[in-house]
Coordinates of C-alpha atoms and ligand atoms in Angstrom, one line a residue:
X19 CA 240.9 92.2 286.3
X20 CA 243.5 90.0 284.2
X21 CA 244.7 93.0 281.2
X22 CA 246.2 90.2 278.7
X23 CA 246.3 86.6 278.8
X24 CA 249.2 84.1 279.6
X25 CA 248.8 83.0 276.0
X26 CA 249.7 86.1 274.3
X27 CA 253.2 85.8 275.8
X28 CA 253.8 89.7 274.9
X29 CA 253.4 91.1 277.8
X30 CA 253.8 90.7 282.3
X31 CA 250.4 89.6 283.1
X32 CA 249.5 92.0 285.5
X33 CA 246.3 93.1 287.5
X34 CA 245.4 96.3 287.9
X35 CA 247.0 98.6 290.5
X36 CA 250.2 95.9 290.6
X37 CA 253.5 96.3 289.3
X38 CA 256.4 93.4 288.5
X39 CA 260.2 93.6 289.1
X40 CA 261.8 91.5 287.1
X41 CA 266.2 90.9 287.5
X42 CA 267.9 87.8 286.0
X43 CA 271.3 85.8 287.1
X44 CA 272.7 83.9 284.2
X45 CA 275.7 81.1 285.1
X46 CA 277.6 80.4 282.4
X47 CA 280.2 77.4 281.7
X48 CA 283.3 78.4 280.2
X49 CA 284.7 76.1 277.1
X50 CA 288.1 76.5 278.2
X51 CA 290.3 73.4 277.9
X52 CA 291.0 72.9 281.6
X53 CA 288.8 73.2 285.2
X54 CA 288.9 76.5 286.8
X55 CA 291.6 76.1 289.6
X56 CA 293.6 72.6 288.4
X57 CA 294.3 70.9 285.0
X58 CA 291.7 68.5 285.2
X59 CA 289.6 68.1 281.3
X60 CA 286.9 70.6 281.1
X61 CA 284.2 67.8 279.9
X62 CA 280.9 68.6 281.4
X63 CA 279.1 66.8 279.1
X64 CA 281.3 63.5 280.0
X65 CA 279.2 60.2 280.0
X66 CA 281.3 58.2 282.6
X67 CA 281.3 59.9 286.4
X68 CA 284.1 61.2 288.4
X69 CA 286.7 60.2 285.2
X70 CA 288.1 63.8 285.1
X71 CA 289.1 64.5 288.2
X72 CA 292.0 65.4 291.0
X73 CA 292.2 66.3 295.0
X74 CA 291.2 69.6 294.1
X75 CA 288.1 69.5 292.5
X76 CA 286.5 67.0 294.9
X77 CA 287.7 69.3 297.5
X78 CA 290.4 67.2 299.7
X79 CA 291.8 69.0 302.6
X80 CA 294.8 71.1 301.8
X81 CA 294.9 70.9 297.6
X82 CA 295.8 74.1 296.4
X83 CA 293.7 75.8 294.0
X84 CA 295.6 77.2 290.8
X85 CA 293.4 80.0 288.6
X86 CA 292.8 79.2 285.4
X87 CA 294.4 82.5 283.1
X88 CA 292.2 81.8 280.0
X89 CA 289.3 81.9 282.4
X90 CA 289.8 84.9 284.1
X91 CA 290.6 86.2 280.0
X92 CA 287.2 85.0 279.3
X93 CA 285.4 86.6 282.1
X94 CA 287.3 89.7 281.7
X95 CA 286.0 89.5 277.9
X96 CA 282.4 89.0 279.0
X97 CA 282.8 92.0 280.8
X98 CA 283.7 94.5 278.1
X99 CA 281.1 92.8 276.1
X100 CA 278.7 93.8 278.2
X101 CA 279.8 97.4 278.7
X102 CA 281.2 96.3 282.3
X103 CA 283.6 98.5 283.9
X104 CA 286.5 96.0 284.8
X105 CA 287.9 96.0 287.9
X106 CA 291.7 97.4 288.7
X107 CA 292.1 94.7 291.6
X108 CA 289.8 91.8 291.7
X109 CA 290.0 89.1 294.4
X110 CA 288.3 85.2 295.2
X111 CA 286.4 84.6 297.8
X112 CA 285.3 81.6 299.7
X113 CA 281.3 80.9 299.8
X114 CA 280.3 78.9 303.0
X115 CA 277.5 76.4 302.4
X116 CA 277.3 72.8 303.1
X117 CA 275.6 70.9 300.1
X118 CA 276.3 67.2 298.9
X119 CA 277.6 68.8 295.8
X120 CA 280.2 70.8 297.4
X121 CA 282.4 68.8 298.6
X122 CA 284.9 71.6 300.2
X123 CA 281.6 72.7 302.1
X124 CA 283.1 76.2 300.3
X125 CA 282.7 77.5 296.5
X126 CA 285.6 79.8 295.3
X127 CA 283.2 82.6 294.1
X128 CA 283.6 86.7 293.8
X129 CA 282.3 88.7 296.3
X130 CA 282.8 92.3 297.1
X131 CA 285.2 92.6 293.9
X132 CA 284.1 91.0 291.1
X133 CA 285.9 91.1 287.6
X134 CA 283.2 93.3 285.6
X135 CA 280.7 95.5 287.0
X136 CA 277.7 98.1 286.1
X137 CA 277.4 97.2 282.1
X138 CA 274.2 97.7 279.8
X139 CA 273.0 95.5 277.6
X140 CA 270.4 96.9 275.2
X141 CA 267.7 95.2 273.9
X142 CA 265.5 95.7 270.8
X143 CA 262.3 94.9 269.4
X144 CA 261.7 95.9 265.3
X145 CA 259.4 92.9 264.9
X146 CA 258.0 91.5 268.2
X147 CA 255.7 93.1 270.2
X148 CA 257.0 95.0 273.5
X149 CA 255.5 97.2 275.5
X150 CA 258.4 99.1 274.5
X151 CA 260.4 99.4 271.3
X152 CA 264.1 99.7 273.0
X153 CA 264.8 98.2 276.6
X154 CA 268.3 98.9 278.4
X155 CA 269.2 96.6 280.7
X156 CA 271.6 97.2 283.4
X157 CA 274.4 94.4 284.4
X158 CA 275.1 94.7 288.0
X159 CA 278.2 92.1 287.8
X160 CA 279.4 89.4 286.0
X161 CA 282.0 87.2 288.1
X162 CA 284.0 83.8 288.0
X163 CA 283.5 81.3 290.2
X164 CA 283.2 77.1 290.3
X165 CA 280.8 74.8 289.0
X166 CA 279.5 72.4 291.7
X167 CA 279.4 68.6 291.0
X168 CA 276.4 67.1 290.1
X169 CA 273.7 64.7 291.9
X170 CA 272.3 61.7 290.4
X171 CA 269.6 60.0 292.1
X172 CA 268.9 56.3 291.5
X173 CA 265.7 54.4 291.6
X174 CA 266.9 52.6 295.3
X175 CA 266.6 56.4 296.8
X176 CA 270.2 56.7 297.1
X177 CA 272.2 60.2 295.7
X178 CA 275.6 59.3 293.8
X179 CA 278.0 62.5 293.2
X180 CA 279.7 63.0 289.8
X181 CA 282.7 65.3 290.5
X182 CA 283.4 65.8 286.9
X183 CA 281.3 68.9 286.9
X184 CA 283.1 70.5 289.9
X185 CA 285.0 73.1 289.4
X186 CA 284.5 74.1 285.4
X187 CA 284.9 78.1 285.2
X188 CA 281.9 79.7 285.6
X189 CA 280.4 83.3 284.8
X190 CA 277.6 84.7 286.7
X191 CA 275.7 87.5 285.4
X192 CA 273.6 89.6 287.7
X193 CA 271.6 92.1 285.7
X194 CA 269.7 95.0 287.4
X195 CA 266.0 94.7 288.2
X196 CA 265.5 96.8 285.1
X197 CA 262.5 94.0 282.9
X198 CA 259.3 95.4 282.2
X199 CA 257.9 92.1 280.5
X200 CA 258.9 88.7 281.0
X201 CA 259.6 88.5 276.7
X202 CA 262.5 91.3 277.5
X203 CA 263.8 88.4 280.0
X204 CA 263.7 86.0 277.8
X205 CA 265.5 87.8 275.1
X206 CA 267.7 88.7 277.3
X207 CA 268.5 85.4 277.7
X208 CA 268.5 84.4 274.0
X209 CA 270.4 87.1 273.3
X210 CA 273.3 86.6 276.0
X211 CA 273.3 83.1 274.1
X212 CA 274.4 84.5 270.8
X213 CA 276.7 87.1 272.7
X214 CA 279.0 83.8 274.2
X215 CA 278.8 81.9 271.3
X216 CA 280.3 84.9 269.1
X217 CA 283.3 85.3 272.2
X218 CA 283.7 81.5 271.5
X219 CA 283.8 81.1 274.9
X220 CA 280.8 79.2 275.7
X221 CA 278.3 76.9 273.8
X222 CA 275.8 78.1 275.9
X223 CA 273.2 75.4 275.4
X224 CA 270.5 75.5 277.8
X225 CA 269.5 72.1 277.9
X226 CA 272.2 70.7 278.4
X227 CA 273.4 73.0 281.2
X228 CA 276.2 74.8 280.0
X229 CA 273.9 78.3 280.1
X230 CA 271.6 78.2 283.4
X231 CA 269.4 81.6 283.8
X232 CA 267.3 82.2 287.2
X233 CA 264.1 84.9 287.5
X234 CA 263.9 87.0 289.9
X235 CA 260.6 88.0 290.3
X236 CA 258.3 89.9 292.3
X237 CA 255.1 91.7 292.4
X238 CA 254.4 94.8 294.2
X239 CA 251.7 97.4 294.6
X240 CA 251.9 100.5 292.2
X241 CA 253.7 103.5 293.8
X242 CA 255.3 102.0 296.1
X243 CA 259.1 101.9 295.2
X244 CA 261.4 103.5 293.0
X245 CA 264.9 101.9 290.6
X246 CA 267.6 103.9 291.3
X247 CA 270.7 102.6 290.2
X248 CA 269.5 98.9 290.1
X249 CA 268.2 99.1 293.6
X250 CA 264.7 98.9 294.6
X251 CA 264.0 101.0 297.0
X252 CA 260.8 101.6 299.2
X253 CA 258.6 105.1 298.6
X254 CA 256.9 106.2 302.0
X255 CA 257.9 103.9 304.7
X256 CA 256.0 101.3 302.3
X257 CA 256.9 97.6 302.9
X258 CA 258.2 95.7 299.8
X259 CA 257.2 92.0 299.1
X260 CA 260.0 89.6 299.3
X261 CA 261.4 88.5 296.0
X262 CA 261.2 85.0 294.4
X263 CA 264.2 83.3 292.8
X264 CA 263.1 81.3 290.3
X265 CA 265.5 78.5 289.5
X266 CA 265.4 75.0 286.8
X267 CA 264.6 76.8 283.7
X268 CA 266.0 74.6 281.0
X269 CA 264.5 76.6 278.0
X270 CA 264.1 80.0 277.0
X271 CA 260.4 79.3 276.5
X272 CA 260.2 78.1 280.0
X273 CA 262.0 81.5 280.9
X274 CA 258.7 83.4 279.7
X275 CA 256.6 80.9 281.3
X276 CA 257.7 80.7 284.7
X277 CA 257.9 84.9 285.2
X278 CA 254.1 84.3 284.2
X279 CA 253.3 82.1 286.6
X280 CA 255.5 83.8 289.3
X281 CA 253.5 87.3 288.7
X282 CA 249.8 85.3 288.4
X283 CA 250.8 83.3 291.6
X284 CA 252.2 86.8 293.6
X285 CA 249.2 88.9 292.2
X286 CA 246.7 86.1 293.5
X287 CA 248.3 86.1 296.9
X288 CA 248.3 90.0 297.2
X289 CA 244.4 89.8 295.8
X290 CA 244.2 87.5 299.0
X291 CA 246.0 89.4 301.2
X292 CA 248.7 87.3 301.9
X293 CA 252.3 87.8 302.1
X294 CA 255.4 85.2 301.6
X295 CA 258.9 85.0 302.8
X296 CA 262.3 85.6 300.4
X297 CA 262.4 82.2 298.7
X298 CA 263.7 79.6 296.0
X299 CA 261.3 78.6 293.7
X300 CA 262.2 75.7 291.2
X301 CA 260.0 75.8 287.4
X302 CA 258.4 72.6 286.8
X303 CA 258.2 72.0 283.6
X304 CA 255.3 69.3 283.5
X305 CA 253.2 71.1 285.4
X306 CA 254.2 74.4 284.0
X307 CA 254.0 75.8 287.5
X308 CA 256.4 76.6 290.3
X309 CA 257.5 74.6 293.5
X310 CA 259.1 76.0 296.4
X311 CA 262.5 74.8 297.2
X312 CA 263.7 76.4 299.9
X313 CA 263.2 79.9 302.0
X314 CA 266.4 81.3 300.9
X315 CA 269.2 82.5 303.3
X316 CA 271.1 86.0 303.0
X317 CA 274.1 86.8 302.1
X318 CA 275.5 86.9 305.6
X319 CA 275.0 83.5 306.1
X320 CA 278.0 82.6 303.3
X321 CA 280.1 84.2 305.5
X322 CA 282.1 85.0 302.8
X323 CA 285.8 85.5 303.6
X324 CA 288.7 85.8 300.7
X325 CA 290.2 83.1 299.4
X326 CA 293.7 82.8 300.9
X327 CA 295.2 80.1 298.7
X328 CA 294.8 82.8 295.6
X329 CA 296.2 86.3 295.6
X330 CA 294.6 89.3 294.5
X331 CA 294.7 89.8 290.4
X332 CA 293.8 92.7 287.8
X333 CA 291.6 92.1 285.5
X334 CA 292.2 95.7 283.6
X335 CA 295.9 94.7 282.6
X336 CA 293.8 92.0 280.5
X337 CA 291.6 94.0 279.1
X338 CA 293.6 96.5 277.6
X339 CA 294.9 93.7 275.6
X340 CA 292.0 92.5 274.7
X341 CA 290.0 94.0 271.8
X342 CA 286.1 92.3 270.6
X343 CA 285.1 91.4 268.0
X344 CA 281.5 92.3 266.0
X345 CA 278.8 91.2 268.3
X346 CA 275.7 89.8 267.1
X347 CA 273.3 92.7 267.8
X348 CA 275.9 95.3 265.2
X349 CA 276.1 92.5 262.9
X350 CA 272.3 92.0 263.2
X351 CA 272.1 95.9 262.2
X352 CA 274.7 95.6 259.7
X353 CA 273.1 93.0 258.0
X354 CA 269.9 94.8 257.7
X355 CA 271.5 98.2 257.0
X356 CA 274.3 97.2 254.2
X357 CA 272.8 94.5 252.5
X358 CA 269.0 95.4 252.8
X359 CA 268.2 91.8 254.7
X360 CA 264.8 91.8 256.6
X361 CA 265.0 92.1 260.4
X362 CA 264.1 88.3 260.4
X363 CA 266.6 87.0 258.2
X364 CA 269.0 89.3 259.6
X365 CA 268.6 88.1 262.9
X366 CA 268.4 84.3 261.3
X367 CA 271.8 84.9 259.6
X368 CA 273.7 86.4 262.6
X369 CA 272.5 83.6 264.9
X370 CA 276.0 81.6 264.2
X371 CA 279.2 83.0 262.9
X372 CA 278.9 79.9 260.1
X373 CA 275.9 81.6 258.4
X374 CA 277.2 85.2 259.2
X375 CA 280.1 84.2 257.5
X376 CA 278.5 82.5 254.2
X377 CA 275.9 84.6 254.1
X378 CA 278.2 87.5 253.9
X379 CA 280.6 86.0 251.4
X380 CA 277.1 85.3 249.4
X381 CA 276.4 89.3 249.0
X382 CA 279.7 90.1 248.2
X383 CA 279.8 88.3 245.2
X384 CA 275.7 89.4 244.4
X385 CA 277.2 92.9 245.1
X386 CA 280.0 92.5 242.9
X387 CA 278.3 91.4 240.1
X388 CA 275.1 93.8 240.8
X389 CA 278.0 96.5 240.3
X390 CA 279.2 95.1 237.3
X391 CA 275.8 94.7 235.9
X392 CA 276.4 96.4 232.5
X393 CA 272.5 98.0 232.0
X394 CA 274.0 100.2 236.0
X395 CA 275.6 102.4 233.8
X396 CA 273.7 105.8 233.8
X397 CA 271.4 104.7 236.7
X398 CA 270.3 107.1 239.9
X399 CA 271.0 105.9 243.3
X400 CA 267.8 104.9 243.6
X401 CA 267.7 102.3 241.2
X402 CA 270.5 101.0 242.3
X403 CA 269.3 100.9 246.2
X404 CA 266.1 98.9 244.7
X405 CA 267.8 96.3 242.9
X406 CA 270.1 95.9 245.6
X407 CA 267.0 95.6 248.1
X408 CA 265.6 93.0 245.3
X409 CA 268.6 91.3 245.4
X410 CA 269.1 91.4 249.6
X411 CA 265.3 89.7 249.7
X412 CA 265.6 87.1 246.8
X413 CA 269.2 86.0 248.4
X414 CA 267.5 86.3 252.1
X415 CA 264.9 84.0 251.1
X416 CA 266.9 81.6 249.4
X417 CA 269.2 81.7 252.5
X418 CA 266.8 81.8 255.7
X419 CA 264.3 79.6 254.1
X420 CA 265.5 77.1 250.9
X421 CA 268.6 76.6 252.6
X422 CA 268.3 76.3 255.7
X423 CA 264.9 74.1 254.8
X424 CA 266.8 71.8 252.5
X425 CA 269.8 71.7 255.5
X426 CA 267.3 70.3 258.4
X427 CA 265.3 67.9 256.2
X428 CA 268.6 66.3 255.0
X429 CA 269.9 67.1 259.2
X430 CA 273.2 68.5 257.3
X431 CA 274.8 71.3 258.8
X432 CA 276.0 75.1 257.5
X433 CA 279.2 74.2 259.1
X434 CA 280.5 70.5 257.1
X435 CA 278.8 71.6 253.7
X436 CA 280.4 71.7 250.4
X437 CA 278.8 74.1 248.8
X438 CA 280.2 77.6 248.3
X439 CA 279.1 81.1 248.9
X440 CA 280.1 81.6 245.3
X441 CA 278.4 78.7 243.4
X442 CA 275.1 80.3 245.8
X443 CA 275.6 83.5 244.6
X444 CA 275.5 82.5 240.9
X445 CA 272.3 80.1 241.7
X446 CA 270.8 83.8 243.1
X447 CA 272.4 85.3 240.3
X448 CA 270.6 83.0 237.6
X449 CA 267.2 83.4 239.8
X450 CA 267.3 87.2 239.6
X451 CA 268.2 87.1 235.6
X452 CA 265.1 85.0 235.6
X453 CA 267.5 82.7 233.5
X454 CA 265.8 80.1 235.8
X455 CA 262.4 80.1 237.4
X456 CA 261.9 79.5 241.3
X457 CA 261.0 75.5 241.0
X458 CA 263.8 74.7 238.8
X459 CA 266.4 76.9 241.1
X460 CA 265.2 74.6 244.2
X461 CA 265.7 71.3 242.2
X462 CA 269.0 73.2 241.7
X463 CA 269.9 74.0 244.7
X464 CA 268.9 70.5 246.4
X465 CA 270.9 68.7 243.3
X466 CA 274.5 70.8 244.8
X467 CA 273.6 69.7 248.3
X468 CA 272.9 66.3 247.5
X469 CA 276.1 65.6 245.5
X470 CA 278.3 66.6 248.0
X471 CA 280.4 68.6 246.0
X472 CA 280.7 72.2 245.0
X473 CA 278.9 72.0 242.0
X474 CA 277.8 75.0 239.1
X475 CA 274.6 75.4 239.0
X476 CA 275.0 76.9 235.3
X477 CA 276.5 73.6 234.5
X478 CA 273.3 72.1 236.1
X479 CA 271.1 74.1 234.3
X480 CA 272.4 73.7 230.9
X481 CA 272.8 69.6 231.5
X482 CA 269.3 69.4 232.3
X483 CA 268.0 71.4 230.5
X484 CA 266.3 73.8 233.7
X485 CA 267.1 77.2 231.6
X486 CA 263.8 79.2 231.2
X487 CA 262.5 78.9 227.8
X488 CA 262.5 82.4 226.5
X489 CA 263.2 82.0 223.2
X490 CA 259.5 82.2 221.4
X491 CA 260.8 80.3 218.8
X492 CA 261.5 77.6 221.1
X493 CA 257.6 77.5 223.0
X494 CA 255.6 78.1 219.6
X495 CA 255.2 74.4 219.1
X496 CA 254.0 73.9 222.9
X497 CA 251.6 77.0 222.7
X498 CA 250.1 75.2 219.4
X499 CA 250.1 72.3 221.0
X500 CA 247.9 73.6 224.3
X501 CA 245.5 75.3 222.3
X502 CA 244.5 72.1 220.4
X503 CA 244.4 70.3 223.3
X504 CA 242.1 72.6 225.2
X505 CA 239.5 74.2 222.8
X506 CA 237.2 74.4 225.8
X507 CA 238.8 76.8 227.8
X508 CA 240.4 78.9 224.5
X509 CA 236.7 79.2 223.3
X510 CA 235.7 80.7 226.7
X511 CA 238.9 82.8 226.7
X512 CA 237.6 84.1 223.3
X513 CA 234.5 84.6 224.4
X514 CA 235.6 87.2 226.9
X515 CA 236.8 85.2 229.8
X516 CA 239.9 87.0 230.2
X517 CA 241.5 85.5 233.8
X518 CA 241.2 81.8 231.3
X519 CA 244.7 82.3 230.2
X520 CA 246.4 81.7 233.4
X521 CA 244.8 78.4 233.1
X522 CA 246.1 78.0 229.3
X523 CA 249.9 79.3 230.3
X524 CA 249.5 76.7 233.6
X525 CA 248.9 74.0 230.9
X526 CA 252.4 75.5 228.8
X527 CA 253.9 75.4 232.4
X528 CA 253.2 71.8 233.2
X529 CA 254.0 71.0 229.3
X530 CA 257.6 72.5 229.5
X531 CA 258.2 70.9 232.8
X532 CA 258.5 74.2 234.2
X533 CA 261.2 75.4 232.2
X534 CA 259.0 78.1 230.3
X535 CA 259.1 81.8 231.2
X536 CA 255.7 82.8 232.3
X537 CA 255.7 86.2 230.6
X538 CA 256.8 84.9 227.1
X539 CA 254.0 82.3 227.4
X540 CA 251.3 84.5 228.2
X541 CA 252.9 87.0 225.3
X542 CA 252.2 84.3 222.6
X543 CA 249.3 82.7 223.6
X544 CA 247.6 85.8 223.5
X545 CA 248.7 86.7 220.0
X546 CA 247.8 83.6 218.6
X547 CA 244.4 83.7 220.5
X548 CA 243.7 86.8 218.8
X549 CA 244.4 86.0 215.3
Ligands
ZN15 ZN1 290.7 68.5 289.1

C-alpha cells in the first residue's frame, strides 16, 4: 500500500513495513580569485575552453601543486559554520582513478584527515509540512579538494576536454544518513545555498554547476538497522540493501524528485524480491526517472595515498582567527522575532544579504519614527507590540511582494537600485498614516523605481495630488455629486438596502481617482442619506 502520493512532495513515499535512509554529499566551488594548487583564473563559468590554464591543472608530469591559503580559509570557515570540529593537523591526499577528465589520472582530495568534521546543521519547518517540526542533521565532513575538467561531446561522437574547470577549490560536504523525508533533503540543500552565499565564498548556483548535491538513498525493511553516530548499522545478523548514489541533480526540485523515485523504484524491487548492487545512479530530468551509471567501486580501490608534493597543514591556527558572521537561519529568527516579519517574508528577506540589509535599514527608520510617534506617549507595552506587528506586516508586504513584484516585472535588481531604505520607510510611513491609500502608494512606489532616482514619495504625493482626501469639506461636492447621479441605488439604500453604500462610496472612489479616504466617504454619505 502507497501511504502519500509523489505529488504531495511532503513526505518519503514509503510502503508499509519499509523504511528510507537518506545522506547527502554537496561539492561546492569556491569563488576565490585563483585555482586550488596554481595561479591560474578561477573562471568556471568561462565561454572559450582551456583559456585559463597551466602544467598543473591539466596534470603534466612533475608540476608542483601549490595550495591555495584563501581556500583552505574558506573551507576552514565552512566548517565552523557548520558546527564542524576543525582539524589540529590536516593533510592532501591523492585519489587514484583514471577518467578523461582527470588528466593526472589522480585528484588531490582529503582523506583520512579532512579540514572539518562531525558538525550539525539544523533544520526547521514553521510553515511547511514535515513529518517533523525540527530536523538535526549531522555533517560527517566537509573537505577541499579539485574540480575535474569538463567533457563536451560533439555531434561527430567525439569528447573534447576543457581544462578550465580543473582544479577550482572545491568543498565537499558529507552529511550523516540522518533524512527522514526527501523535503528535509532538499532544504538541506537550499539552505546550504544561503549558508555560502552569506560566507561570500561561493555563488552556489545549481544550474550552473558551482553547487552540485548527490542522494544517497536506500530503502530497507523496518527493524532492521540502527543510526548510531551516522553509521548504519545492521540489527540481528540482518543483511542491509546496498545504497544508491544518486548523481546530475541540477535543481533543488529535482533533489525531491529523484529521492522519490529512488524510494518507489527500491520499494518495488523489495515488493518483487529483488536485490541490486552498490551503484551510481544519474537523475534524468526528462524522464524524471533514474539511470544507472555505473556499479560503484569502494573506497579501496582509490588507493588513496598522501599527497607528497604538499605538506601537512592546521587548519585550527585559521580558525581561531576567524570569527562568522550572522548566518541566515539567526537572521531568519531575528527577523521574525525583532521586527515581527512573518516566517515567509522573513525567510524572503534573509535569502540575500542585499534585502537583509535594506530591509533592515527599512525598520529602523519605521522603528524610529513608530517611537517617536507622539500619540506613544502613555501607551502599555502591548499597544506598542501591536502597532509594531502592524507596522512589521504592512512593511513585509510592501517588501516581499510590491517590491520585489515591481523589481522582476521591470527585471531590476535589489542590488543596482536607487531607491533608499529611507524614502521606503516614509512611503510605509504615509501608508500606515493612511495619508495615502494602498493603490496610490503602488503608483508611488513604481513612480521612484521608474525614475531612477531616490525620489520623496511625499513630494510625489503632494505633486500629484495622491494624498487621501480626508478633509469633508474637500469630498462634499463629489458625495452631492454621486447621489444625483445614482438615484437608483440611493432610493434602494433608503429603502433599507443597507450593504448599497459600498456601491455609492465605490462610485466616490472611482470619482476621486482613488484619492478619497473610504471611512470619511462612507461617514458623509450616510449623513446626507439620512437627512
Ligand atoms: Zn593552472
Amino acid at each position: 500500500m502507497i501511504l502519500f502520493s509523489r505529488e504531495t512532495n511532503k513526505n518519503i513515499l514509503m510502503k508499509e513495513n519499509y523504511t528510507t535512509i537518506i545522506g547527502m554529499e554537496v561539492h561546492v566551488e569556491l569563488k576565490t580569485e585563483s585555482k586550488m594548487f596554481c595561479s591560474c583564473k578561477n573562471d568556471p563559468d568561462a565561454l572559450t575552453p582551456n583559456t585559463n590554464i597551466c602544467e598543473v591543472c591539466t596534470g603534466q608530469p612533475g608540476a608542483l601543486p601549490v595550495p591555495n591559503k584563501k581556500a583552505i580559509e574558506w573551507a576552514v570557515l565552512i566548517g565552523k559554520a557548520l558546527q564542524c570540529n576543525i582539524r589540529e593537523l590536516s593533510k592532501f591526499d591523492r585519489k587514484h582513478y583514471f577518467y578523461p577528465d582527470l588528466g593526472k589520472a589522480y585528484q588531490i582530495s582529503q582523506y583520512d584527515e579532512p579540514i572539518a568534521e562531525n558538525g550539525t546543521f539544523t533544520l526547521t519547518f514553521p510553515t511547511e509540512e514535515n513529518i517533523r517540526d525540527i530536523a538535526h542533521i549531522g555533517i560527517e565532513r566537509a573537505h577541499l579538494e579539485e574540480d575535474t575538467a569538463k567533457l563536451l561531446h560533439d555531434t561527430e561522437g567525439s569528447t573534447l576536454v576543457d581544462f578550465n574547470r580543473s582544479s577550482i577549490p572545491l568543498v565537499e560536504i558529507v552529511t550523516k544518513p540522518d533524512f527522514k523525508t526527501a523535503l528535509e533533503a532538499k532544504t538541506f540543500c537550499q539552505e546550504l545555498q544561503l549558508l555560502l552565499r552569506a560566507l561570500e565564498v561561493s555563488d552556489a548556483d545549481m544550474e550552473k554547476g558551482h553547487m552540485r548535491c548527490e542522494a544517497n538513498v536506500s530503502v530497507q525493511k523496518e527493524g532492521t538497522f540502527e543510526i548510531v553516530d551516522g553509521k548504519v548499522l545492521p540489527l540481528g545478523g540482518a543483511i542491509l540493501n546496498h545504497k544508491v548514489e544518486v548523481k546530475n541533480i541540477n535543481s533543488f526540485r529535482a533533489v525531491e524528485r529523484a529521492i522519490l523515485y529512488e524510494v518507489e523504484r527500491q520499494s518495488e524491487m523489495l515488493e518483487k524480491g529483488e536485490t541490486w548492487a552498490q551503484q551510481t545512479r544519474g537523475w534524468d530530468e526528462n524522464t524524471q526517472t533514474t539511470v544507472l551509471q555505473r556499479i560503484k567501486e569502494t573506497a579501496a580501490d582509490y588507493r588513496y595515498f598522501p599527497e607528497p608534493d604538499i605538506p601537512p597543514f592546521h587548519p585550527i591556527k585559521l580558525a581561531k582567527k576567524q570569527s562568522l558572521p550572522e548566518l541566515p537561519i539567526a537572521k531568519r529568527e531575528r527577523f521574525h522575532e525583532e521586527y515581527g516579519f512573518s516566517y515567509a517574508d522573513a525567510k524572503f528577506l534573509t535569502s540575500s544579504t542585499y534585502w537583509a540589509n535594506f530591509a533592515e535599514a527599512v525598520m529602523s527608520e519605521l522603528t524610529d519614527w513608530l517611537s517617536n510617534f507622539p500619540e506613544i506617549h502613555g501607551d502599555t507595552d502591548e499597544i506598542r507590540e501591536e502597532r509594531q506587528q502592524k507596522m512589521a506586516r504592512l512593511a513585509g508586504g510592501y517588501l516581499t511582494s510590491k517590491l520585489a513584484g515591481f523589481l522582476t516585472e521591470r527585471k531590476k535588481d535589489i542590488q543596482t537600485l536607487k531607491l533608499s531604505p529611507e524614502n521606503f520607510a516614509e512611503l510605509i510611513a504615509l501608508v500606515y498614516t493612511e495619508r495615502i491609500n494602498s493603490t496610490n502608494a503602488q503608483k508611488i512606489l513604481i513612480e521612484m523605481l521608474d525614475s531612477g532616482t531616490d525620489m520623496d514619495p511625499t513630494h510625489i504625493m503632494e505633486e500629484k495630488g495622491y494624498g487621501q482626501i480626508s478633509d469633508e469639506s474637500k469630498m462634499i461636492d463629489v458625495i452631492d455629486e454621486v447621489i444625483k447621479n445614482y438615484p437608483k441605488q440611493v432610493g434602494d439604500f433608503r429603502a433599507g438596502k443597507d450593504p448599497i453604500i459600498q456601491f455609492l462610496v465605490g462610485m466616490v472612489m472611482k470619482a476621486t481617482e482613488g484619492s478619497a479616504d473610504p471611512k470619511v466617504a462612507e461617514k458623509l454619505l450616510r449623513e446626507k442619506l439620512s437627512e
